[in-house]
Coordinates of C-alpha atoms in Angstrom, one line a residue:
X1 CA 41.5 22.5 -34.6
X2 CA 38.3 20.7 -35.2
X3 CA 39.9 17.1 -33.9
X4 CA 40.9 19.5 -31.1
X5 CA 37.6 19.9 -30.5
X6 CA 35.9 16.6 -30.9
X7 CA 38.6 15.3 -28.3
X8 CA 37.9 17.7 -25.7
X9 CA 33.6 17.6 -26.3
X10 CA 33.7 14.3 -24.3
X11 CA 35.8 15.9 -21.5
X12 CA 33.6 19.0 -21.5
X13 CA 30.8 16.4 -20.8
X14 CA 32.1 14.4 -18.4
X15 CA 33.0 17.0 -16.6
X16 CA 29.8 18.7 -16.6
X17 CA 28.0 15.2 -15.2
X18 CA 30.6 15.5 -12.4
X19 CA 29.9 19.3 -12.0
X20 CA 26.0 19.9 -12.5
X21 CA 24.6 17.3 -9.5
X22 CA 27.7 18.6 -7.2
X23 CA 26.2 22.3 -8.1
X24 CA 22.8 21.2 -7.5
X25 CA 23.5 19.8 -4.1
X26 CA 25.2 23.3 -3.5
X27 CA 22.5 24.6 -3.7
X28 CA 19.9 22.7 -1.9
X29 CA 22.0 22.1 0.8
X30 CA 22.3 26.1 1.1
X31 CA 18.7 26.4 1.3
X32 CA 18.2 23.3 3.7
X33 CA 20.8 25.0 6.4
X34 CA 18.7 28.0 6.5
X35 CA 15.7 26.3 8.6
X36 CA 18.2 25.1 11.0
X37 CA 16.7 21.8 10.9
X38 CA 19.0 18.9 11.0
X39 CA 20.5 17.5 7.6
X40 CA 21.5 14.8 6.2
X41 CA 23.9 14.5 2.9
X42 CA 22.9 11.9 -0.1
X43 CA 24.2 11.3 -3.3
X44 CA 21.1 10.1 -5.2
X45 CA 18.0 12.0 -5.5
X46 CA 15.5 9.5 -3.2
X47 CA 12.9 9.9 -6.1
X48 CA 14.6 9.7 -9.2
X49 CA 13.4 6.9 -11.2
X50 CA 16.2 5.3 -12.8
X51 CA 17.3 5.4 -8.8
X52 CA 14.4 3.4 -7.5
X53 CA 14.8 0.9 -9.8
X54 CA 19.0 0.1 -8.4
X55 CA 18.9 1.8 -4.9
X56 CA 18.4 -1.7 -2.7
X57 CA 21.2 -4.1 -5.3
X58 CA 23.5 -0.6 -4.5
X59 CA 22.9 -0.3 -1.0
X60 CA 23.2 -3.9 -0.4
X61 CA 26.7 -3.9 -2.2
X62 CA 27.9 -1.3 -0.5
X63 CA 27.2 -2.8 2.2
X64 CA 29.8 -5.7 1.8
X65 CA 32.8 -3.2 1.0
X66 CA 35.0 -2.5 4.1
X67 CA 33.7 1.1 6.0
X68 CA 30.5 0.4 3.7
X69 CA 27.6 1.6 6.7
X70 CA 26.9 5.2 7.0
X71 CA 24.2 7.4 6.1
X72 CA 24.5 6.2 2.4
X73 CA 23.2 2.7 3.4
X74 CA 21.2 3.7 6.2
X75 CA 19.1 6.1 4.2
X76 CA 19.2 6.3 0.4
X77 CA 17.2 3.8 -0.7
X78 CA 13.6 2.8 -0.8
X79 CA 12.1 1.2 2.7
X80 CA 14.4 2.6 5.0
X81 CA 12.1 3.8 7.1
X82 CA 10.7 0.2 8.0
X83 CA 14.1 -0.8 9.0
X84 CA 15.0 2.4 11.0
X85 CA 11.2 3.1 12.4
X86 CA 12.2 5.8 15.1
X87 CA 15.4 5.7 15.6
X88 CA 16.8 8.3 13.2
X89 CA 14.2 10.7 15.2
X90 CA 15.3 10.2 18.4
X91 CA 18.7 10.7 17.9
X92 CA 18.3 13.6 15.7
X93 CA 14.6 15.4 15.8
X94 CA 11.2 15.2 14.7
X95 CA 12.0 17.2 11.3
X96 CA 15.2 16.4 9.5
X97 CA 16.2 17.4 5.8
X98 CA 17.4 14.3 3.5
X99 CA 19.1 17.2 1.3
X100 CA 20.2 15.2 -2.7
X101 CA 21.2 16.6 -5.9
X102 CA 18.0 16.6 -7.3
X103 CA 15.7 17.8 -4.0
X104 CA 15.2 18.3 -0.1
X105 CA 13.2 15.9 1.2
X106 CA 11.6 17.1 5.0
X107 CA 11.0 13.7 7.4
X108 CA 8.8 14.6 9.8
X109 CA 8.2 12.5 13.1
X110 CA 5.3 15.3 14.4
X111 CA 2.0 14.3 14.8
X112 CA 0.4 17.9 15.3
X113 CA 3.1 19.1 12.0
X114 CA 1.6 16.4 9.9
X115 CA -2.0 17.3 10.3
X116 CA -1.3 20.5 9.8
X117 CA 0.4 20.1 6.6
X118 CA -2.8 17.0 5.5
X119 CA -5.2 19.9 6.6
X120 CA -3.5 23.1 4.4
X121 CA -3.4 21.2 1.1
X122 CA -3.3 24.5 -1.2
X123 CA -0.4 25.2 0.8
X124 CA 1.2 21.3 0.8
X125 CA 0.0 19.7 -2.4
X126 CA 0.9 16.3 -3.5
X127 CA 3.9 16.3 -5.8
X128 CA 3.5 16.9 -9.7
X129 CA -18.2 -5.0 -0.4
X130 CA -18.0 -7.4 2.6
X131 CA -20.3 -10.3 1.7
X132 CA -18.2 -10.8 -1.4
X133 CA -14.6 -11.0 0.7
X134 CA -16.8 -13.3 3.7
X135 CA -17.7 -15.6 0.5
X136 CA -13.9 -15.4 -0.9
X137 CA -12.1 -16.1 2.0
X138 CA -14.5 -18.9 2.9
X139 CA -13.4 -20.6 -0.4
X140 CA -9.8 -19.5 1.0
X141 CA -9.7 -21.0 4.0
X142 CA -11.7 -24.6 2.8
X143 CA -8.6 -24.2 -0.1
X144 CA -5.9 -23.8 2.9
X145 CA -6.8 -26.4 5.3
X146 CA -7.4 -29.1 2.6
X147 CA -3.4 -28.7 2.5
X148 CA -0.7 -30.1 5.2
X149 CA 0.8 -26.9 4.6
X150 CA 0.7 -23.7 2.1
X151 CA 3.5 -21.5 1.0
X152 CA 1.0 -19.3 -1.6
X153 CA -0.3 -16.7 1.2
X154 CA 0.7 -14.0 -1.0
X155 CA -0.5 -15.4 -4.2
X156 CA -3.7 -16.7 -3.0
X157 CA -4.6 -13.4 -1.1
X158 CA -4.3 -11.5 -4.2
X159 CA -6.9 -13.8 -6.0
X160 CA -9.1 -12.9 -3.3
X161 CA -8.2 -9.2 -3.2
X162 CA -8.8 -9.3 -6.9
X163 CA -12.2 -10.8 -7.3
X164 CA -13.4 -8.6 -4.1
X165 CA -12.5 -5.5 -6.1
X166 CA -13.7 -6.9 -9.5
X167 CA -17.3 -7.4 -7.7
X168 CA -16.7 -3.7 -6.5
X169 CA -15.6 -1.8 -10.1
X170 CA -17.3 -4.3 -12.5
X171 CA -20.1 -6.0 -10.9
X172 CA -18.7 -9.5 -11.5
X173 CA -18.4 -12.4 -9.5
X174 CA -15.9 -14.8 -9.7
X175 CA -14.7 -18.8 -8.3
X176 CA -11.9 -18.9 -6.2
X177 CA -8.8 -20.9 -7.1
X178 CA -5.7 -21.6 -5.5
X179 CA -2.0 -21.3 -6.9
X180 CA -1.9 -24.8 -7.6
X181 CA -5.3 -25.6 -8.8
X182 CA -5.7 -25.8 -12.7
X183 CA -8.5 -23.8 -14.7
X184 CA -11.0 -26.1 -16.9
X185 CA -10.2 -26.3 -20.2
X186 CA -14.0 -25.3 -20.9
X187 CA -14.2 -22.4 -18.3
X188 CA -15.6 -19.0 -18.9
X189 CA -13.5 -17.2 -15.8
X190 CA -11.5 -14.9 -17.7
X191 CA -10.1 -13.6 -14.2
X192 CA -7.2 -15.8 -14.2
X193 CA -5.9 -13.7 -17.5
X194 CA -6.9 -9.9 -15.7
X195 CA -5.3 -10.9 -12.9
X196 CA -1.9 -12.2 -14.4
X197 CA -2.0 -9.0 -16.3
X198 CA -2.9 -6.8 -13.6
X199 CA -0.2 -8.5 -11.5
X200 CA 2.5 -7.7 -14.4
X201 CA 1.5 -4.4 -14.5
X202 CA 2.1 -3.6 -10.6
X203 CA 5.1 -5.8 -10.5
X204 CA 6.5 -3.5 -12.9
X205 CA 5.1 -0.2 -12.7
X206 CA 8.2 1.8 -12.4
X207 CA 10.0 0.3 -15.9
X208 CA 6.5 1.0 -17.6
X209 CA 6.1 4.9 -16.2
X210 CA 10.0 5.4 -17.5
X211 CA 9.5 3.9 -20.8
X212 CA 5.6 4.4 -21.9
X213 CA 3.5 1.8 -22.8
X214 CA 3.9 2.4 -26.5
X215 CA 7.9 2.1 -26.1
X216 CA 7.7 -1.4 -24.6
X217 CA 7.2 -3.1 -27.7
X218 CA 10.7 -2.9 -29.0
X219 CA 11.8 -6.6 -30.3
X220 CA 15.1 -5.8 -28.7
X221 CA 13.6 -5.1 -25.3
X222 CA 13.8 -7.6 -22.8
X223 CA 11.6 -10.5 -22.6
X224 CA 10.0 -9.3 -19.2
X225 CA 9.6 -5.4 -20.8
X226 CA 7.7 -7.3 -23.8
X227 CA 5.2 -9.3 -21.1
X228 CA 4.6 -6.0 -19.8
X229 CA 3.2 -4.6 -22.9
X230 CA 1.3 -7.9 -23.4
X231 CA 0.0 -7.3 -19.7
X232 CA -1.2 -3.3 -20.9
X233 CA -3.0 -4.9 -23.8
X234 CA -4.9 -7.2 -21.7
X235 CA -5.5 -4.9 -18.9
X236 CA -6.8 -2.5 -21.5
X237 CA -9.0 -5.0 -23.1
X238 CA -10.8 -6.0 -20.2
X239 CA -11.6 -2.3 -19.4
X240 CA -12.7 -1.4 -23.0
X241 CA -15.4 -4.5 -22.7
X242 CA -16.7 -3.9 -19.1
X243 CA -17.1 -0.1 -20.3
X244 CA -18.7 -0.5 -23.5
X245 CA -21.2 -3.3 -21.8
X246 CA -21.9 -1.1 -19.2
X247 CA -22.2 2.1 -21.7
X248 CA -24.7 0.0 -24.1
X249 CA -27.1 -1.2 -21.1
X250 CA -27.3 2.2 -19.8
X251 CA -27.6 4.1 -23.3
X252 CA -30.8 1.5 -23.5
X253 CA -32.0 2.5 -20.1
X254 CA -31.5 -1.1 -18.8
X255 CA -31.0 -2.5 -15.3
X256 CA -27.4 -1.9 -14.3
X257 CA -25.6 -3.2 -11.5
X258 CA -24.1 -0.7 -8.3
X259 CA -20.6 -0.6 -9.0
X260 CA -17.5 1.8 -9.9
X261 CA -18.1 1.2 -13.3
X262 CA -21.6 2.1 -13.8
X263 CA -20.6 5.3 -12.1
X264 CA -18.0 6.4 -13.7
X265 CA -19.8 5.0 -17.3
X266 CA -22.7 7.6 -15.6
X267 CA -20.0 10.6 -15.6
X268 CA -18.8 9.5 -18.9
X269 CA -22.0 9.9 -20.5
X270 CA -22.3 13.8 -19.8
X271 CA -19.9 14.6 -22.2
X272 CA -22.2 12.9 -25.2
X273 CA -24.8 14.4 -27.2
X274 CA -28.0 12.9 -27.8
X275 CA -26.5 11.7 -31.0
X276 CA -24.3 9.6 -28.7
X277 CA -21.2 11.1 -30.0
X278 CA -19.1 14.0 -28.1
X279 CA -19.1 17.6 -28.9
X280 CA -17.5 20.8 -27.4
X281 CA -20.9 21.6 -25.8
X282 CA -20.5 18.4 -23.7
X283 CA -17.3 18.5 -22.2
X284 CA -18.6 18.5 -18.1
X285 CA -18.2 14.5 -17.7
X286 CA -15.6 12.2 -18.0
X287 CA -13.6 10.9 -21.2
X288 CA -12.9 7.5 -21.9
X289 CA -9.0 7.3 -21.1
X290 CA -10.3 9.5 -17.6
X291 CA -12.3 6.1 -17.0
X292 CA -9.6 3.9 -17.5
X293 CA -7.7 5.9 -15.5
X294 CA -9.8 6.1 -12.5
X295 CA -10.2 2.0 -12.7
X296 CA -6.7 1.7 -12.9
X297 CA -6.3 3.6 -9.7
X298 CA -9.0 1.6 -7.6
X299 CA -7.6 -1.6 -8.9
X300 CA -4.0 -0.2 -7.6
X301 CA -5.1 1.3 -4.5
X302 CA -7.4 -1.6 -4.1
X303 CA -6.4 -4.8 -5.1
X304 CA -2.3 -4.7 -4.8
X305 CA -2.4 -2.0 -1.2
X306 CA -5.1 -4.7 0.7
X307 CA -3.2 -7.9 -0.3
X308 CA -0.2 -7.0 0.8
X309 CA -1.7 -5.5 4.1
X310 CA -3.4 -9.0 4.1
X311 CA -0.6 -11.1 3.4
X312 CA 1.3 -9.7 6.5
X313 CA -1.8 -9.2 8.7
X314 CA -2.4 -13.0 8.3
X315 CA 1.8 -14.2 8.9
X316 CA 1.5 -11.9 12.2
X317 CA -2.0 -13.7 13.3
X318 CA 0.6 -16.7 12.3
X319 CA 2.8 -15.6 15.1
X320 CA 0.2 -15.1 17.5
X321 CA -2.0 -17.7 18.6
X322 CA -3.6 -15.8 21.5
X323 CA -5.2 -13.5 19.1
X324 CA -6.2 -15.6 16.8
X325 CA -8.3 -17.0 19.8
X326 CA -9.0 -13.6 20.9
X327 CA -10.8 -12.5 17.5
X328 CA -12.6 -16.3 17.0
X329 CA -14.3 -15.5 20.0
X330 CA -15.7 -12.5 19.0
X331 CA -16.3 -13.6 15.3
X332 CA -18.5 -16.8 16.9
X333 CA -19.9 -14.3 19.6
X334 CA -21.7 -12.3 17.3
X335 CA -22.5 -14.5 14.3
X336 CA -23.5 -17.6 16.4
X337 CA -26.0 -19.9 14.3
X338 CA -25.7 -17.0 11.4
X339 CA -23.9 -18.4 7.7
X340 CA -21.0 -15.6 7.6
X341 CA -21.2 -15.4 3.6
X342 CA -24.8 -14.4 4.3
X343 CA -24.0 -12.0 6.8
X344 CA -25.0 -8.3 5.6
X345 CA -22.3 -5.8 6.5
X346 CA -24.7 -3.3 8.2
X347 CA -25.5 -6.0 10.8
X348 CA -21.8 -7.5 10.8
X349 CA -19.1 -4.6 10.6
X350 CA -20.1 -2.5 13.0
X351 CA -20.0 -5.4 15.8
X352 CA -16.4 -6.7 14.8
X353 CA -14.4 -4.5 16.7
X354 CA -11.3 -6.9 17.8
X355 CA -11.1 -7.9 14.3
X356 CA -11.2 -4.1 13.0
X357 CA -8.1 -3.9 15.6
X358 CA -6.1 -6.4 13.9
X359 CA -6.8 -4.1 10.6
X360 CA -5.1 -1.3 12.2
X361 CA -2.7 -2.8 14.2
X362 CA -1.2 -4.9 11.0
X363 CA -1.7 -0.9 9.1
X364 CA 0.1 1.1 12.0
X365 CA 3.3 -1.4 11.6
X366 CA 3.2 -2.0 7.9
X367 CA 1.3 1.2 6.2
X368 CA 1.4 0.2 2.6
X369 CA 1.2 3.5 0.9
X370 CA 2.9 6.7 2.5
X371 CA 1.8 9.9 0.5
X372 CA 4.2 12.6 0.5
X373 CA 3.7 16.3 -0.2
X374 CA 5.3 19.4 -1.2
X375 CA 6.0 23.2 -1.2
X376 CA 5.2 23.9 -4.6
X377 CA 6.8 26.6 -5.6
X378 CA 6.8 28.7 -2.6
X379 CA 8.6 28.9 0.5
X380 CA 6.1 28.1 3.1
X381 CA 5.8 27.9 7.1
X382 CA 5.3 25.3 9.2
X383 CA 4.9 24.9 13.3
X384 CA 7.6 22.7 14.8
X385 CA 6.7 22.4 18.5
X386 CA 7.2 25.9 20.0
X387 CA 8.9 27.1 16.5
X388 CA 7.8 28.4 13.3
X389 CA 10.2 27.3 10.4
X390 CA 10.1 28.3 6.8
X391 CA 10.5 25.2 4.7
X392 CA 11.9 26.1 1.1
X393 CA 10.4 26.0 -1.9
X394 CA 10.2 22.7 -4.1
X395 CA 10.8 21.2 -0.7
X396 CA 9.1 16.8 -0.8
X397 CA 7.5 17.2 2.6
X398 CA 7.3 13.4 3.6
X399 CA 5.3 12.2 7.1
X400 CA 7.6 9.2 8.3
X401 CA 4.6 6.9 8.7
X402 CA 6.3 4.2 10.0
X403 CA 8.3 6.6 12.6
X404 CA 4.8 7.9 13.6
X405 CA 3.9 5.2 14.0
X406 CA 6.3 3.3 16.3
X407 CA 7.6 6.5 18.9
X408 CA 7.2 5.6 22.2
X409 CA 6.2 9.3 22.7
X410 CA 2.4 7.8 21.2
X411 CA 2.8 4.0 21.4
X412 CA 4.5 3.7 24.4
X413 CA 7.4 1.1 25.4
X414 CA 5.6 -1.8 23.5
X415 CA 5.4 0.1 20.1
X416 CA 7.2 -2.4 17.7
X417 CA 4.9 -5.0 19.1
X418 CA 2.1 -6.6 17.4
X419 CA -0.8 -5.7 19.9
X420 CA -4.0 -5.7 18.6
X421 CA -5.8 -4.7 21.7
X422 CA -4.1 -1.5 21.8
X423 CA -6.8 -0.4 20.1
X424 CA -9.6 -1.5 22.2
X425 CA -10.7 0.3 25.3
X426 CA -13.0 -0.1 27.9
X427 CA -16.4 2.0 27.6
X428 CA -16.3 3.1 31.3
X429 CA -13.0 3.8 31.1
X430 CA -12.6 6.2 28.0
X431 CA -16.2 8.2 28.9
X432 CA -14.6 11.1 27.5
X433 CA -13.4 10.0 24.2
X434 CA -17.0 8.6 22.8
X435 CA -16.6 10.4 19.5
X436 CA -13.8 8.0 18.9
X437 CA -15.5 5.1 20.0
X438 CA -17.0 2.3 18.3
X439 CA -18.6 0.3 20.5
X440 CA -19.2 -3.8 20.1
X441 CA -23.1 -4.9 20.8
X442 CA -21.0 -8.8 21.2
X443 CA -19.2 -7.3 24.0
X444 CA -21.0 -4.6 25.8
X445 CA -18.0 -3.0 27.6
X446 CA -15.4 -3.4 24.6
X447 CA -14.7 -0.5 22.1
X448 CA -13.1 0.3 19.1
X449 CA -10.6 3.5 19.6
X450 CA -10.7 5.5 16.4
X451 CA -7.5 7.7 16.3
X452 CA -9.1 11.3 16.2
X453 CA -9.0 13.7 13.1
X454 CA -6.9 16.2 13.9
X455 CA -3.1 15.7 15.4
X456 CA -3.1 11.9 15.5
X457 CA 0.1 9.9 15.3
X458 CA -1.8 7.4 13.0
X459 CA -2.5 7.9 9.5
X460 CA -2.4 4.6 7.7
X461 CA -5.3 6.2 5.0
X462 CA -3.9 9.1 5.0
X463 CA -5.2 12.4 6.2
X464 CA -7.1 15.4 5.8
X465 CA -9.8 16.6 3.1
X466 CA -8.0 13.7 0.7
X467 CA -7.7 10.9 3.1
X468 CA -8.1 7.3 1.0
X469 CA -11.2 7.3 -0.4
X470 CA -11.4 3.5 -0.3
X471 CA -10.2 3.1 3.3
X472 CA -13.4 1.6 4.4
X473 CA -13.7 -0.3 1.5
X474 CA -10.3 -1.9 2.3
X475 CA -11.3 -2.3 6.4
X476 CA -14.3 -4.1 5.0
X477 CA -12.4 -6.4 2.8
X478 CA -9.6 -7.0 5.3
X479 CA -12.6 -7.9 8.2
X480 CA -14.3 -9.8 5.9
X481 CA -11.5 -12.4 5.2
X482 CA -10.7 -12.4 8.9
X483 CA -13.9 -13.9 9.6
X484 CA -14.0 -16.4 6.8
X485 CA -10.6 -17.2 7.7
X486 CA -10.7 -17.6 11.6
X487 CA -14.4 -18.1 12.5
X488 CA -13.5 -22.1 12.3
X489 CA -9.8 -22.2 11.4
X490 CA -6.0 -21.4 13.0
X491 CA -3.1 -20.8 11.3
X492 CA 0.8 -21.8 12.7
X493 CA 4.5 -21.4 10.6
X494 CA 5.5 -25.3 10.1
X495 CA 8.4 -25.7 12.1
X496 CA 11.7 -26.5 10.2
X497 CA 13.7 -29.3 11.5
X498 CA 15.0 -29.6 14.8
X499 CA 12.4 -26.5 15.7
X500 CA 9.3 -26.2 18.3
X501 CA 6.2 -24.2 17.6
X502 CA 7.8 -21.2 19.5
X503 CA 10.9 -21.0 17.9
X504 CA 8.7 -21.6 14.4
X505 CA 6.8 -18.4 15.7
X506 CA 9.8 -16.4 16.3
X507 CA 11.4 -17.4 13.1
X508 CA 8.2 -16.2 11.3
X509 CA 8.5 -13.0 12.9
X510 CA 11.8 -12.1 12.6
X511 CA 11.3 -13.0 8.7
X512 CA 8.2 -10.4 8.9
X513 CA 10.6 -7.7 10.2
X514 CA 13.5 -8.5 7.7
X515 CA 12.0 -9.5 4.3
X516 CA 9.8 -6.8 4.6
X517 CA 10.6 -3.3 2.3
X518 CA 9.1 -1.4 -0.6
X519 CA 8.9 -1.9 -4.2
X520 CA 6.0 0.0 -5.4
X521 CA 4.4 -0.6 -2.2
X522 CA 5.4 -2.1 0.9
X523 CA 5.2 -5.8 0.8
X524 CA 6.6 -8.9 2.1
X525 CA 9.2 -9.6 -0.7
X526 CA 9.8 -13.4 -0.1
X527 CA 6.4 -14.6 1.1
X528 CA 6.7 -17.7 -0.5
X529 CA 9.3 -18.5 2.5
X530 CA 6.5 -18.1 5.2
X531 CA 5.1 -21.9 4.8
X532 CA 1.6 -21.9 6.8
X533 CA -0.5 -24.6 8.2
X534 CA -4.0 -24.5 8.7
X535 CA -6.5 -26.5 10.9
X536 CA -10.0 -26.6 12.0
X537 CA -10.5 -25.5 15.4

């Protein structure tokens, strides 16, 4: 009787793995068809981590094996949108349910539906400066042009990136250096061992949220699991120094630096006593590991979101040599006898208009973080057009940013293009729009069009009372390199054999398009393929 048993436990279980996510789907597909909305049936849970770290190797597989293209391919896996943009909503709505075993998942394609949901966030919460980038990309582009070609874009744009955010958060200040250039055997830059470290950590975020740090150093782990805990200890190391330096200079009443770190050291230093120690009485501040955490965020959102909205930004001024002239001319315009890496940003930002287009231009076609929300654990309503629909509870409410984006129905017929000037209007001709308007004292009748608050199709920083609170930190750092970049220099794909500087560009592009799709973020994931030349003017 008991060997009876034993051989049916593993049936029972198998079974049950068959049964439960068939049950589940059951039953979110029941309460998907009740909002009438359009659904769509997928076998994996979008979200589930194990999923995200297979679901493009499965999709592309799949896609090999005869009657391999459906919905399956076309929608379960990460980056999807980038390849679909619109489409999906225009053949079957703005609003359609991804309906999985483990949730629903709302795609919405609404402009005046996703404010409303950024602007009730108790009702849809989320699920449970410039001198130093003008000086960096200077040291870029004197780097880039020394070279017949470059194939490090990506590489060398996150150096940047990285020391622009570790003057921001630490207050420190470091030499650029390019992929291939060696460090001094007598050095004191200890950004080139951050930055590895930092890099490892992003690269591999979703293997280190699965497992925990502590987990990772298992000697029969794999060697690239084991890095990763190497890269934690660094990371970890460098914050416990710049936070205990910045802690000691304050606790003496010294001359700190402006920087995230002083002010989150600042908050930190509520919670202690005049002992210096912490006590239940002193609890209104933040702890140590809430420091950490917040620099860990910035450096995220910061460093790894900006390069890679840099690192296409820069391949599609690559493909575009009329706006590359197009932003020179402003650049020169309004710092003419003026050196850029002196420039202060109150004088410089504001007048940079073309180049703040090419910001959100490269943003609207490539937004590198899309936040999604959620019902919580309530049914809630939400307007539709002329309808009212009740979206069910534990519903992942996600705006379809790079639908938004792209509908002709905002962006009109040219909406997958790369067009820069979309975003700059005449002064005399948009007289009733000046609380949108940013206008540029280099050219008196150009303006910046700011997409409004409420019911825009653009939200590349999000929206709402939470929009990104370092979107115009990254607008500063993206115009900043523009100008150290293009104020003297142009950029062009080397043409591969046989080709012509058109066909190069093309080719460029249509690598852009293709190679590029999400891993933590959206990113170009081969941008060592996009081989760049750059010249003086």
């Amino acid at each position: 009787m008991s060997f009876s048993i034993l051989l049916l436990a593993p049936t029972v279980l198998c079974v049950g793995i068959v049964l439960y996510p068939l049950y589940s789907l059951a039953i979110n597909y029941t309460a998907a068809r009740k909002t009438g909305l359009p659904l769509i049936i997928l076998p994996f849970d979008c979200g589930h981590p194990l999923w995200l770290i297979i679901d493009r190797k499965v999709a592309q597989w799949v896609r090999r094996v005869p009657f391999g293209s459906g919905t399956f391919t076309r929608f379960n896996w990460r980056g999807w949108e980038i390849w679909d943009r619109f489409r999906a909503h225009l053949e079957l709505g703005d609003a359609i349910f991804f309906v999985t075993p483990g949730k629903n998942y709302l795609q919405l394609c609404d402009a005046e539906a996703v404010s409303e949901i950024f602007q009730r966030r108790g009702d849809f919460p989320r699920p449970p400066e410039s001198t130093e980038s003008i000086q960096q990309s200077t040291d870029l582009i004197n780097y880039w042009s020394s070279k017949p070609y470059i194939n490090s874009v990506a590489a060398d744009t996150r150096t940047v990136s990285l020391h622009v955010m570790s003057g921001a958060i630490f207050g420190k200040s470091y030499l650029f250096r390019g992929a291939d250039e060696a460090i001094p055997s007598d050095s004191k830059d200890d950004s080139s061992n951050y930055g590895k470290a930092l890099k490892t950590i992003l690269d591999r975020c979703i293997p280190l949220v699965i497992l925990g740090r502590k987990n990772l150093n298992n000697p029969w782990l794999p060697k690239k699991l084991r890095e990763l805990h190497r890269a934690t200890l660094i990371f970890q190391a460098h914050m416990t120094e710049a936070y205990e330096s910045e802690k000691m200079v304050m606790m003496r009443n010294g001359k700190v630096e402006n920087n995230l770190m002083t002010s989150l050291v600042r908050a930190s230093l509520a919670n202690l006593d005049q002992k210096g120690t912490t006590s239940e009485a002193h609890q209104e501040g933040l702890t140590e590991e809430e420091v950490y955490g917040n620099v860990f965020v910035f450096n995220f959102a910061g460093h790894d979101a900006t390069a890679n909205s840099l690192v296409i930004g820069i391949c599609l001024l690559a493909t575009r040599p009329d706006i590359q002239d197009w932003i020179a001319e402003e650049i020169n315009a309004v710092l003419s006898g003026i050196d850029s890496r002196k420039s202060p940003y109150e004088t410089t930002f504001r007048r940079l208009p073309r180049c703040l287009a090419v910001v959100f231009e490269t943003v609207r076609l490539y937004t590198a973080v899309a936040i999604a929300k959620s019902t919580g654990a309530s049914p809630r309503t939400l307007s539709l057009g002329a309808n009212t629909v009740v979206i069910p509870k534990n519903t992942v409410v996600i705006p379809n940013y790079s639908a938004l984006h792209t509908h002709p129905r905002y962006w009109g017929g040219d909406s997958l293009k790369f067009e820069p000037s979309r975003w700059i209007v005449s002064s005399s001709s948009e007289s009733s729009s000046k609380d949108h308007l940013k206008s540029s004292p280099s050219c008196p009748t150009e303006q910046l069009k700011e997409p409004p608050n409420r019911n825009s199709p653009f939200v590349g920083w999000s929206g709402g009372a939470r929009s990104c609170p370092g979107r115009k930190f990254a607008q500063v750092e993206f115009v900043g390199v523009l100008v150290g970049l293009f104020r003297e220099c142009k950029v062009a794909p080397v043409p591969l054999n046989g080709e012509d500087e058109e066909s190069a560009r093309a080719r460029l592009l249509e690598q852009i398009e293709k190679d590029t799709g999400m891993r933590l973020l959206l990113q170009m994931l081969h941008p060592e393929k996009a081989v760049l030349a750059w010249s003086r003017r």
